[in-house]
Tab-separated table of C-alpha atoms and ligand atoms in Angstrom:
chain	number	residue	atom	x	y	z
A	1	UNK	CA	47.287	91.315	4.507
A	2	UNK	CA	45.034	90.034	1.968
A	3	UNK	CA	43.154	92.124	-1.087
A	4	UNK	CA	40.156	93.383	0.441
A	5	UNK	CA	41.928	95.134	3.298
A	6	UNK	CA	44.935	96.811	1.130
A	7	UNK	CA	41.972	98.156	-1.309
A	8	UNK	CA	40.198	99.550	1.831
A	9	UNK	CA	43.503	101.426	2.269
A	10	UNK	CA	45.112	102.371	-1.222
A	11	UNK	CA	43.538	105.798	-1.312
A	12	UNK	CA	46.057	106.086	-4.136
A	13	UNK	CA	44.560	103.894	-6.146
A	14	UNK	CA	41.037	105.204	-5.703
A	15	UNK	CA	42.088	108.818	-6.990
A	16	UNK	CA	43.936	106.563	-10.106
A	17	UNK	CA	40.724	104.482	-10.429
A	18	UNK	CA	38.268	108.005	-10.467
A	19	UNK	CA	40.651	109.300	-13.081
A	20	UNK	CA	39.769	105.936	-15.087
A	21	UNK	CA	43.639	105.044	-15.106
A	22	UNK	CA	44.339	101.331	-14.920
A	23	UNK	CA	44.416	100.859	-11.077
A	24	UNK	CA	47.498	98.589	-10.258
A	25	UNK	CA	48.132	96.736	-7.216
A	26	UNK	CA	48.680	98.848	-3.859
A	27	UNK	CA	52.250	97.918	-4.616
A	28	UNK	CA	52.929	98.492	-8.135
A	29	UNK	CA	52.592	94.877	-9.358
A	30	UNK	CA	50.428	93.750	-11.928
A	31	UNK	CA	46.934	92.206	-10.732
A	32	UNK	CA	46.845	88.952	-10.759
A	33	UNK	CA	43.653	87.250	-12.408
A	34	UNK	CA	43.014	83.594	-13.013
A	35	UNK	CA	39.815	82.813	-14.979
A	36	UNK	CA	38.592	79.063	-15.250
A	37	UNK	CA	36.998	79.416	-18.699
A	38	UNK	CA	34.478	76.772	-19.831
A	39	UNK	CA	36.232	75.350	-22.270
A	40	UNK	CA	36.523	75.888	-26.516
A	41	UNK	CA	32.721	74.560	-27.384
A	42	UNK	CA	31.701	76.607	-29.840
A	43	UNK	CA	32.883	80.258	-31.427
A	44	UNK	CA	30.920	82.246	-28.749
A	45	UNK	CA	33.001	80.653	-26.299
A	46	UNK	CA	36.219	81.558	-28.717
A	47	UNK	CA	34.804	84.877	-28.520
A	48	UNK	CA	34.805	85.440	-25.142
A	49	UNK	CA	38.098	83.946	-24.488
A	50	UNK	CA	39.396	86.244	-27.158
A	51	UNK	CA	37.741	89.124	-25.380
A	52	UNK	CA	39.014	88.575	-22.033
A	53	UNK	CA	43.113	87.953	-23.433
A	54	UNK	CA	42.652	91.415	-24.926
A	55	UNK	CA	41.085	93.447	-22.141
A	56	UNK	CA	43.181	91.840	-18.819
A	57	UNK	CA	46.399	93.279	-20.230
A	58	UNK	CA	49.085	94.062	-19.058
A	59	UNK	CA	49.159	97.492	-20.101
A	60	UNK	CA	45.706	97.355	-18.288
A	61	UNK	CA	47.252	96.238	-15.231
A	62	UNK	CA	47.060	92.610	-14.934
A	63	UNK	CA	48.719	89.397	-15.050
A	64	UNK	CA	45.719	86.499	-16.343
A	65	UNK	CA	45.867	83.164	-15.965
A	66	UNK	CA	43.230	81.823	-18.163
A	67	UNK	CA	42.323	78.389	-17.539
A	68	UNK	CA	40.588	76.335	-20.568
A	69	UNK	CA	38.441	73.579	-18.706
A	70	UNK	CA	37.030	71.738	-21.765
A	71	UNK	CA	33.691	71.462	-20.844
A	72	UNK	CA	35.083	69.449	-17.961
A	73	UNK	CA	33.649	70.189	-14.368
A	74	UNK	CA	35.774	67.912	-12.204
A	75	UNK	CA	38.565	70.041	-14.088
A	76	UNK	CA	37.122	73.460	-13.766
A	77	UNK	CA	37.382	72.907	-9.789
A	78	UNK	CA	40.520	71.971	-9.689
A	79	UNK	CA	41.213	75.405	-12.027
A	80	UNK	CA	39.872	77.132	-9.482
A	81	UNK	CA	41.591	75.575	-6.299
A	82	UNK	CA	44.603	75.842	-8.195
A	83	UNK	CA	43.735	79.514	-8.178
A	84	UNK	CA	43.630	79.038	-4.577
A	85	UNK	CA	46.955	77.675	-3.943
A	86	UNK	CA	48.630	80.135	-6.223
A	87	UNK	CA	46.963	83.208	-4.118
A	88	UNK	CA	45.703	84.930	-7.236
A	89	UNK	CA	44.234	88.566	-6.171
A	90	UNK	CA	41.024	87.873	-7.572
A	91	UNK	CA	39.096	84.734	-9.257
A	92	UNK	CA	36.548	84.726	-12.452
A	93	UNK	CA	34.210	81.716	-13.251
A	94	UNK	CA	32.705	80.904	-15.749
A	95	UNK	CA	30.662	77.703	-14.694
A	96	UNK	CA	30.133	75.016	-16.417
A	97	UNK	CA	28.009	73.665	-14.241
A	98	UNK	CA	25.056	75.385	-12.042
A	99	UNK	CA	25.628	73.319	-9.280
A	100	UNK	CA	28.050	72.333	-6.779
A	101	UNK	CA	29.975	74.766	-6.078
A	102	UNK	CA	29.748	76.100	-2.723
A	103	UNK	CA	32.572	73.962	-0.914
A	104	UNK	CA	35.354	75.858	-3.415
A	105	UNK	CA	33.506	78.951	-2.960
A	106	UNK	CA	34.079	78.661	0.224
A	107	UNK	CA	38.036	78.028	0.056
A	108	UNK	CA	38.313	80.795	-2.135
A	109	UNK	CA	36.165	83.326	0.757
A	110	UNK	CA	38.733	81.507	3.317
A	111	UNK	CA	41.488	82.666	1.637
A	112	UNK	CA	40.640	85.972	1.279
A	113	UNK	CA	40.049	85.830	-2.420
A	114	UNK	CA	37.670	87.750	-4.261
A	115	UNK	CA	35.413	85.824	-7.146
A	116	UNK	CA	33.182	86.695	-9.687
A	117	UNK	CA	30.684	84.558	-11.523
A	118	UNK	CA	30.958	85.054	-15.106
A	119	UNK	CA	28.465	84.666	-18.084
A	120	UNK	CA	26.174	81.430	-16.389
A	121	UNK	CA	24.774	81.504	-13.329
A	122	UNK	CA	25.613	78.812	-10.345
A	123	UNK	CA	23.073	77.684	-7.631
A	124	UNK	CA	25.293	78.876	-4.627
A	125	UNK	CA	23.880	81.515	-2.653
A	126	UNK	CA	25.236	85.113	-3.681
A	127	UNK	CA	26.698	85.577	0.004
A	128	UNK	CA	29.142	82.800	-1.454
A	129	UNK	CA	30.785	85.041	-4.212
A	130	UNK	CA	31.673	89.089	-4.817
A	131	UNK	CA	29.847	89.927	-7.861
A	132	UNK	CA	28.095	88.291	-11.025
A	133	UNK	CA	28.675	89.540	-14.688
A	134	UNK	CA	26.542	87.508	-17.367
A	135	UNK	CA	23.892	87.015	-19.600
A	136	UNK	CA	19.970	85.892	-18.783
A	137	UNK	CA	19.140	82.668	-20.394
A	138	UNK	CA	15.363	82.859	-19.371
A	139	UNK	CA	14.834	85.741	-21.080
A	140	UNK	CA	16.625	84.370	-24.120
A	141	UNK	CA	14.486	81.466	-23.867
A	142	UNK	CA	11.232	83.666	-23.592
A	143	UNK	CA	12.296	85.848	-26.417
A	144	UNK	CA	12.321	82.899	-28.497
A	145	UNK	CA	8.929	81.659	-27.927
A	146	UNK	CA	7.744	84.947	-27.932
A	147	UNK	CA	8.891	85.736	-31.571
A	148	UNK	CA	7.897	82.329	-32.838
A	149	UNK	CA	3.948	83.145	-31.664
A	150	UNK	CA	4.476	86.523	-33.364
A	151	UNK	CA	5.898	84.588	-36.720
A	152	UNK	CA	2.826	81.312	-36.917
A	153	UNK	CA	0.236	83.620	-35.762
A	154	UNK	CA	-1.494	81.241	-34.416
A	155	UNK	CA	-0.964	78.525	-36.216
A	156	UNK	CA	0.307	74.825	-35.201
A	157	UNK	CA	3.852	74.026	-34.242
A	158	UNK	CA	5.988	70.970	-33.379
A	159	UNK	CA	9.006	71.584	-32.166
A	160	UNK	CA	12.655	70.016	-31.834
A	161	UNK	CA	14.759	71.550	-29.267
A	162	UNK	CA	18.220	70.773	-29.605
A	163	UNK	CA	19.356	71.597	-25.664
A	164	UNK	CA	23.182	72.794	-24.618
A	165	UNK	CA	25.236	71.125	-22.156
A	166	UNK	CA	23.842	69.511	-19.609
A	167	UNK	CA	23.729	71.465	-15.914
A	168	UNK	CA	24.722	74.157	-17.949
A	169	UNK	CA	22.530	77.425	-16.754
A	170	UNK	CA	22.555	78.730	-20.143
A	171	UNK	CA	20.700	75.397	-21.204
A	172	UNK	CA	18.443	75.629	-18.321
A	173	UNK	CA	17.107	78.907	-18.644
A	174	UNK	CA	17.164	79.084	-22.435
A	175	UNK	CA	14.752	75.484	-21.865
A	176	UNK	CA	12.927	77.255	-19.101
A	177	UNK	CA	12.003	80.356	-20.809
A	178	UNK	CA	11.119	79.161	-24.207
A	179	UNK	CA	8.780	76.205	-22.495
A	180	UNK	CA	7.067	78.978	-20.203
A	181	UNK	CA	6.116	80.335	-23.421
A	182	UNK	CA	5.296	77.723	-25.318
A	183	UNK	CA	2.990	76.363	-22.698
A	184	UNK	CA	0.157	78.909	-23.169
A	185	UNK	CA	0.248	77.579	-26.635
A	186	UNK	CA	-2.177	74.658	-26.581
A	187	UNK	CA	-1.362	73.890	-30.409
A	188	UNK	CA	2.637	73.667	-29.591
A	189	UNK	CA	3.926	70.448	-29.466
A	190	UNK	CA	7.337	70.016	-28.026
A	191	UNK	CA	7.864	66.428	-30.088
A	192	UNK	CA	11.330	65.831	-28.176
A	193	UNK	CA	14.429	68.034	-26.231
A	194	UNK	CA	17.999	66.672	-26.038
A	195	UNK	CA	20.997	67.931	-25.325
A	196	UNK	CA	24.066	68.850	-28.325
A	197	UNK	CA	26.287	70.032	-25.447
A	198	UNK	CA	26.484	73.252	-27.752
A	199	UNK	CA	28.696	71.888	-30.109
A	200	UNK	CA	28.307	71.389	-33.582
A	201	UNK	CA	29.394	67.473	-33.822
A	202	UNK	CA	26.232	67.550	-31.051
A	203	UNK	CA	23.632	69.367	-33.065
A	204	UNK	CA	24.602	67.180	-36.303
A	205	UNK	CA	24.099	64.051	-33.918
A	206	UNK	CA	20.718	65.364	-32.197
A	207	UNK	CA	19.473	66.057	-36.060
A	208	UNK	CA	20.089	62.922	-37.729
A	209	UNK	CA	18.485	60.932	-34.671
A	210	UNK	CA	15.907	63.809	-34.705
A	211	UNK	CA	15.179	63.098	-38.428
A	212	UNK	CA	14.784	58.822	-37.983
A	213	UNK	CA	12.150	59.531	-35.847
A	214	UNK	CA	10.113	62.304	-36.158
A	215	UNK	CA	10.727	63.120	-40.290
A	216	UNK	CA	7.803	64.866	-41.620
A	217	UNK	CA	6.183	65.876	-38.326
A	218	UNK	CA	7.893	68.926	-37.413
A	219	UNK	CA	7.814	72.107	-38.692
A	220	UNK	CA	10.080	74.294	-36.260
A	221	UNK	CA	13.512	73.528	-34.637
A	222	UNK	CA	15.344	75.201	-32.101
A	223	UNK	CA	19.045	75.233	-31.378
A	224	UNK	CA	20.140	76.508	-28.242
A	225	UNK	CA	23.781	77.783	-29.636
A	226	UNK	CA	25.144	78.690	-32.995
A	227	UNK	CA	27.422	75.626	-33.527
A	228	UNK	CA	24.275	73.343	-32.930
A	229	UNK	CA	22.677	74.699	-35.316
A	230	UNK	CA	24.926	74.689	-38.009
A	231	UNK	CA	25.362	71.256	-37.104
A	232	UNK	CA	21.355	70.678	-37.266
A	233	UNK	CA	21.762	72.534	-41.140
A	234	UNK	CA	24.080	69.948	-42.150
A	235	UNK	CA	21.618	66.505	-41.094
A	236	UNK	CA	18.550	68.296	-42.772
A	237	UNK	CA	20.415	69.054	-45.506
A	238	UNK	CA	21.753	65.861	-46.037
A	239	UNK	CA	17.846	64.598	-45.293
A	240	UNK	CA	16.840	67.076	-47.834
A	241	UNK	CA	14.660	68.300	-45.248
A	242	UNK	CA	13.829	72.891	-46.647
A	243	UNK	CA	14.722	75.125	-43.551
A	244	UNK	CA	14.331	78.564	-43.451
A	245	UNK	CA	12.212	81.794	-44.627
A	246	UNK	CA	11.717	79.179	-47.936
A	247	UNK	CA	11.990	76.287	-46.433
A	248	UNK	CA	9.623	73.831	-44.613
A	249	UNK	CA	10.993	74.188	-40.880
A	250	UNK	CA	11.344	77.010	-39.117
A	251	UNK	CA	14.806	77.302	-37.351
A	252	UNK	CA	16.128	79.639	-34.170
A	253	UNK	CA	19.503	79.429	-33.051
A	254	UNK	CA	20.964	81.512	-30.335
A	255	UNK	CA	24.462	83.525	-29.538
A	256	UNK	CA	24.568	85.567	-32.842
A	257	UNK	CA	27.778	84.838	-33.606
A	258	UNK	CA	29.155	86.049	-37.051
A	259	UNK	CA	28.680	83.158	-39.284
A	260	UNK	CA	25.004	82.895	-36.956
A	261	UNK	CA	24.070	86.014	-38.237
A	262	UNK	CA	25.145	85.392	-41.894
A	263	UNK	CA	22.552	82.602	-41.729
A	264	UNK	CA	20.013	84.735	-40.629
A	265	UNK	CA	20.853	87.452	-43.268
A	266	UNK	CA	20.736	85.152	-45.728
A	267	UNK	CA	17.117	83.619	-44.340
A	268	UNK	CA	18.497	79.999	-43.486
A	269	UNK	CA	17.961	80.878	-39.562
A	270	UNK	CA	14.651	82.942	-39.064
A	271	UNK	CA	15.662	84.267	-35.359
A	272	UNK	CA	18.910	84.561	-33.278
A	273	UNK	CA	18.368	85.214	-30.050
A	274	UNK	CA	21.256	87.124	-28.746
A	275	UNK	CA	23.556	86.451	-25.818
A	276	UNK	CA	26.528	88.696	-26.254
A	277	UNK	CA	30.217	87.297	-24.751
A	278	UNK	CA	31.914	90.722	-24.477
A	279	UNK	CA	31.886	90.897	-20.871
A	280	UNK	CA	35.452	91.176	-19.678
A	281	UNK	CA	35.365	94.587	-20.047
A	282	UNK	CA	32.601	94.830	-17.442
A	283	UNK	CA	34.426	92.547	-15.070
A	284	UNK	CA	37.282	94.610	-15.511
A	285	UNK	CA	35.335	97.226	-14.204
A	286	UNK	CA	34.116	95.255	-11.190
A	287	UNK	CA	37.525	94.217	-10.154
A	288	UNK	CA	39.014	97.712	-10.734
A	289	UNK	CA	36.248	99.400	-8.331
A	290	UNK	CA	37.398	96.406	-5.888
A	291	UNK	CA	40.894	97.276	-5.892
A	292	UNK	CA	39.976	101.267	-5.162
A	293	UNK	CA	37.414	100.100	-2.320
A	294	UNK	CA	34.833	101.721	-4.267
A	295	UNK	CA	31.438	100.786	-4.842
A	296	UNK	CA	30.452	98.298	-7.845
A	297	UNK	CA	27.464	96.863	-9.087
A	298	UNK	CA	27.370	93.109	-7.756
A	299	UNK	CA	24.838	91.687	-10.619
A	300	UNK	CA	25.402	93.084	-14.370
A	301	UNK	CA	23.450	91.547	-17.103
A	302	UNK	CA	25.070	92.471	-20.429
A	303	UNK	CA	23.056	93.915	-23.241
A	304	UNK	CA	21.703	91.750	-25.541
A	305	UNK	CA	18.148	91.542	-28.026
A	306	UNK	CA	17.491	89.151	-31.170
A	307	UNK	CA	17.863	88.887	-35.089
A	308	UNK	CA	15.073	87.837	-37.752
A	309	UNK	CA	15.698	86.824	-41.196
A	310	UNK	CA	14.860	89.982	-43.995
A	311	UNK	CA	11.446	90.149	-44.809
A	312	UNK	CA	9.990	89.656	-41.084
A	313	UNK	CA	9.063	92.240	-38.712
A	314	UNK	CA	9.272	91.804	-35.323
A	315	UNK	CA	8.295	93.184	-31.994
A	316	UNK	CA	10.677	90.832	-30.472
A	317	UNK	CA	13.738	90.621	-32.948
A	318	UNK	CA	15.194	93.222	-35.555
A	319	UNK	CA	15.549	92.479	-39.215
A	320	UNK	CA	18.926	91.720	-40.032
A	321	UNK	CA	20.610	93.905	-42.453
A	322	UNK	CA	24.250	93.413	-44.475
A	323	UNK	CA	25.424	96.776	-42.422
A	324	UNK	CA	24.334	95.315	-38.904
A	325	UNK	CA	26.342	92.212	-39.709
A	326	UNK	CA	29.346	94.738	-40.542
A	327	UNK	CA	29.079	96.536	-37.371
A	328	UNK	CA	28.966	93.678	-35.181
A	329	UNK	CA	31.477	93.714	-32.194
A	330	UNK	CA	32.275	89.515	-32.518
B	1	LIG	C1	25.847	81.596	-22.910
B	1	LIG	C2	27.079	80.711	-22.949
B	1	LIG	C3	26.826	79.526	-23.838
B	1	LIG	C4	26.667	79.885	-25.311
B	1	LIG	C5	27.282	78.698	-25.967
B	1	LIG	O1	25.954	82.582	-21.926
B	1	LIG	O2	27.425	80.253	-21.648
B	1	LIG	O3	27.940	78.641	-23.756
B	1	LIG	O4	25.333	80.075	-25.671
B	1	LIG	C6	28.457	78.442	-25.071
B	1	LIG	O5	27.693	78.897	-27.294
B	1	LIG	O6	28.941	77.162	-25.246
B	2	LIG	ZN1	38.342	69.818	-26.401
């Protein structure tokens, strides 16, 4: 009798689930969770790994079998398929991809099991899958662009984007939202857009080919992840090309990860747009109303805003301080 049917029926578990206990399986065992994780890109990613081994416990309740796909989507399928064979109770993706993924949807709705789209978002129609927990590129995107009108007040900008991973969502819409912006500025230039595949090896690479052509005709650069950035840091540096609140170029990052938001405290990134990984919890949530029968949300976006340097006020962004850095959760 598969998941959805015993849930329907384990009354018990809804009264442990309304009490907030950790609902177990209808028959005592632990719940059995395999997640096919993007892969170990960059420390937001490490973040969100680390977030999920310490909320599916097993003093929560579950059993996970986390799956590190290494930025590799012929492997991330076969994660998941794998998932398939082994009958896991429920199924969490990550994609790395947007696309393709309807025909193992579809083996995992065949056999019963119930998945959930984590962090990016996939092109398959939402019939195809149980619930989505995540993040909203776009508006990342248009947060950027909106904060860098606020800071050049009108004045001229040529840009650098340093993209992430290809067919990545979280590429798309962070490329999306900032050009929807940046397109009712007739005095924006974007000079040129590649991809780093959100690593920092990819940022460093973008830079330096960045720098041979375009030297001394930009003024603003943005990195669509942390790692890319620091990466981008590095080949102007080594240019001796000024970034930052002192510097010549303006630079935005995104994913406000720790060492992110040192750079912005210290005024070497002017805005981090946030995209926050602690999710699991969330999921947890999702899967836990699933096992009771009871309702759940079937699209969460996780909280998340932005970070300017000190010194700049934003509408868009707040000013990093030393005791926001302290408090952060990652
Ligand atoms: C965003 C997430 C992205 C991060 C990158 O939701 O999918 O993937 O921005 C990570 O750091 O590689
Ligand atoms: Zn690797």
């Amino acid at each position: 009798m598969n998941k959805k049917i015993l849930a329907a029926l384990g009354c018990g578990i809804a009264a442990a689930a309304m009490m907030g206990m950790t609902a177990m399986a209808e028959d005592g065992e632990l719940i059995r969770v395999g997640y096919a994780q993007v892969g170990h890109e960059s420390d937001w990613r490490t973040a969100n790994t680390q977030n999920y081994q310490d909320t599916f416990t097993e003093e929560n309740g579950f059993e996970l079998s986390l799956i590190d796909c290494d930025n590799d989507n012929a492997a991330q399928l076969e994660a998941v398929r794998n998932f398939i064979t082994q009958e896991m109770d429920y199924i969490i993706i990550a994609p790395i991809q947007s696309a393709g993924w309807d025909t193992v949807l579809q083996e995992a709705m065949d056999a019963g099991i119930p998945v959930i789209i984590a962090d990016r978002e996939i092109e398959s129609d939402a019939s195809m899958y149980d619930a989505w927990v995540g993040t909203d590129p776009t508006k990342e995107g248009e947060t950027a662009g909106n904060w860098l009108a606020e800071y050049l007040d009108g004045a001229d900008a040529n840009i650098l984007v340093i993209e992430g991973s290809v067919g990545a969502s979280a590429a798309i819409g962070r490329t999306n939202g900032f050009n929807a912006v940046a397109e009712t500025h007739d005095n924006w230039t974007i000079l040129d857009s590649q991809s780093g595949d959100f690593t920092q090896d990819g940022g460093q690479e973008v830079m330096e080919s960045f720098i041979k052509s375009y030297e001394g005709q930009f003024n603003v650069v943005v990195c669509q992840n942390d790692n890319e950035a620091y990466g981008a840091m590095d080949a102007m540096d080594a240019a001796g090309i000024t970034y930052g609140v002192d510097g010549d170029v303006i630079l935005i990052s995104f994913d406000t990860t720790h060492d992110g938001l040192q750079y912005v405290l210290d005024g070497k990134i002017h805005c981090n747009v946030e995209c926050n990984p602690i999710q699991a919890e969330t999921v947890m949530g999702v899967i836990n109303a699933m096992e009771a029968g009871e309702e759940y949300e079937a699209v969460t976006y996780v909280e998340e805003g932005a970070f300017v340097a000190p010194g700049i006020e934003s509408e868009f962004a707040t000013t990093m301080t030393q005791e926001i850095l302290d408090g952060r959760p990652y």
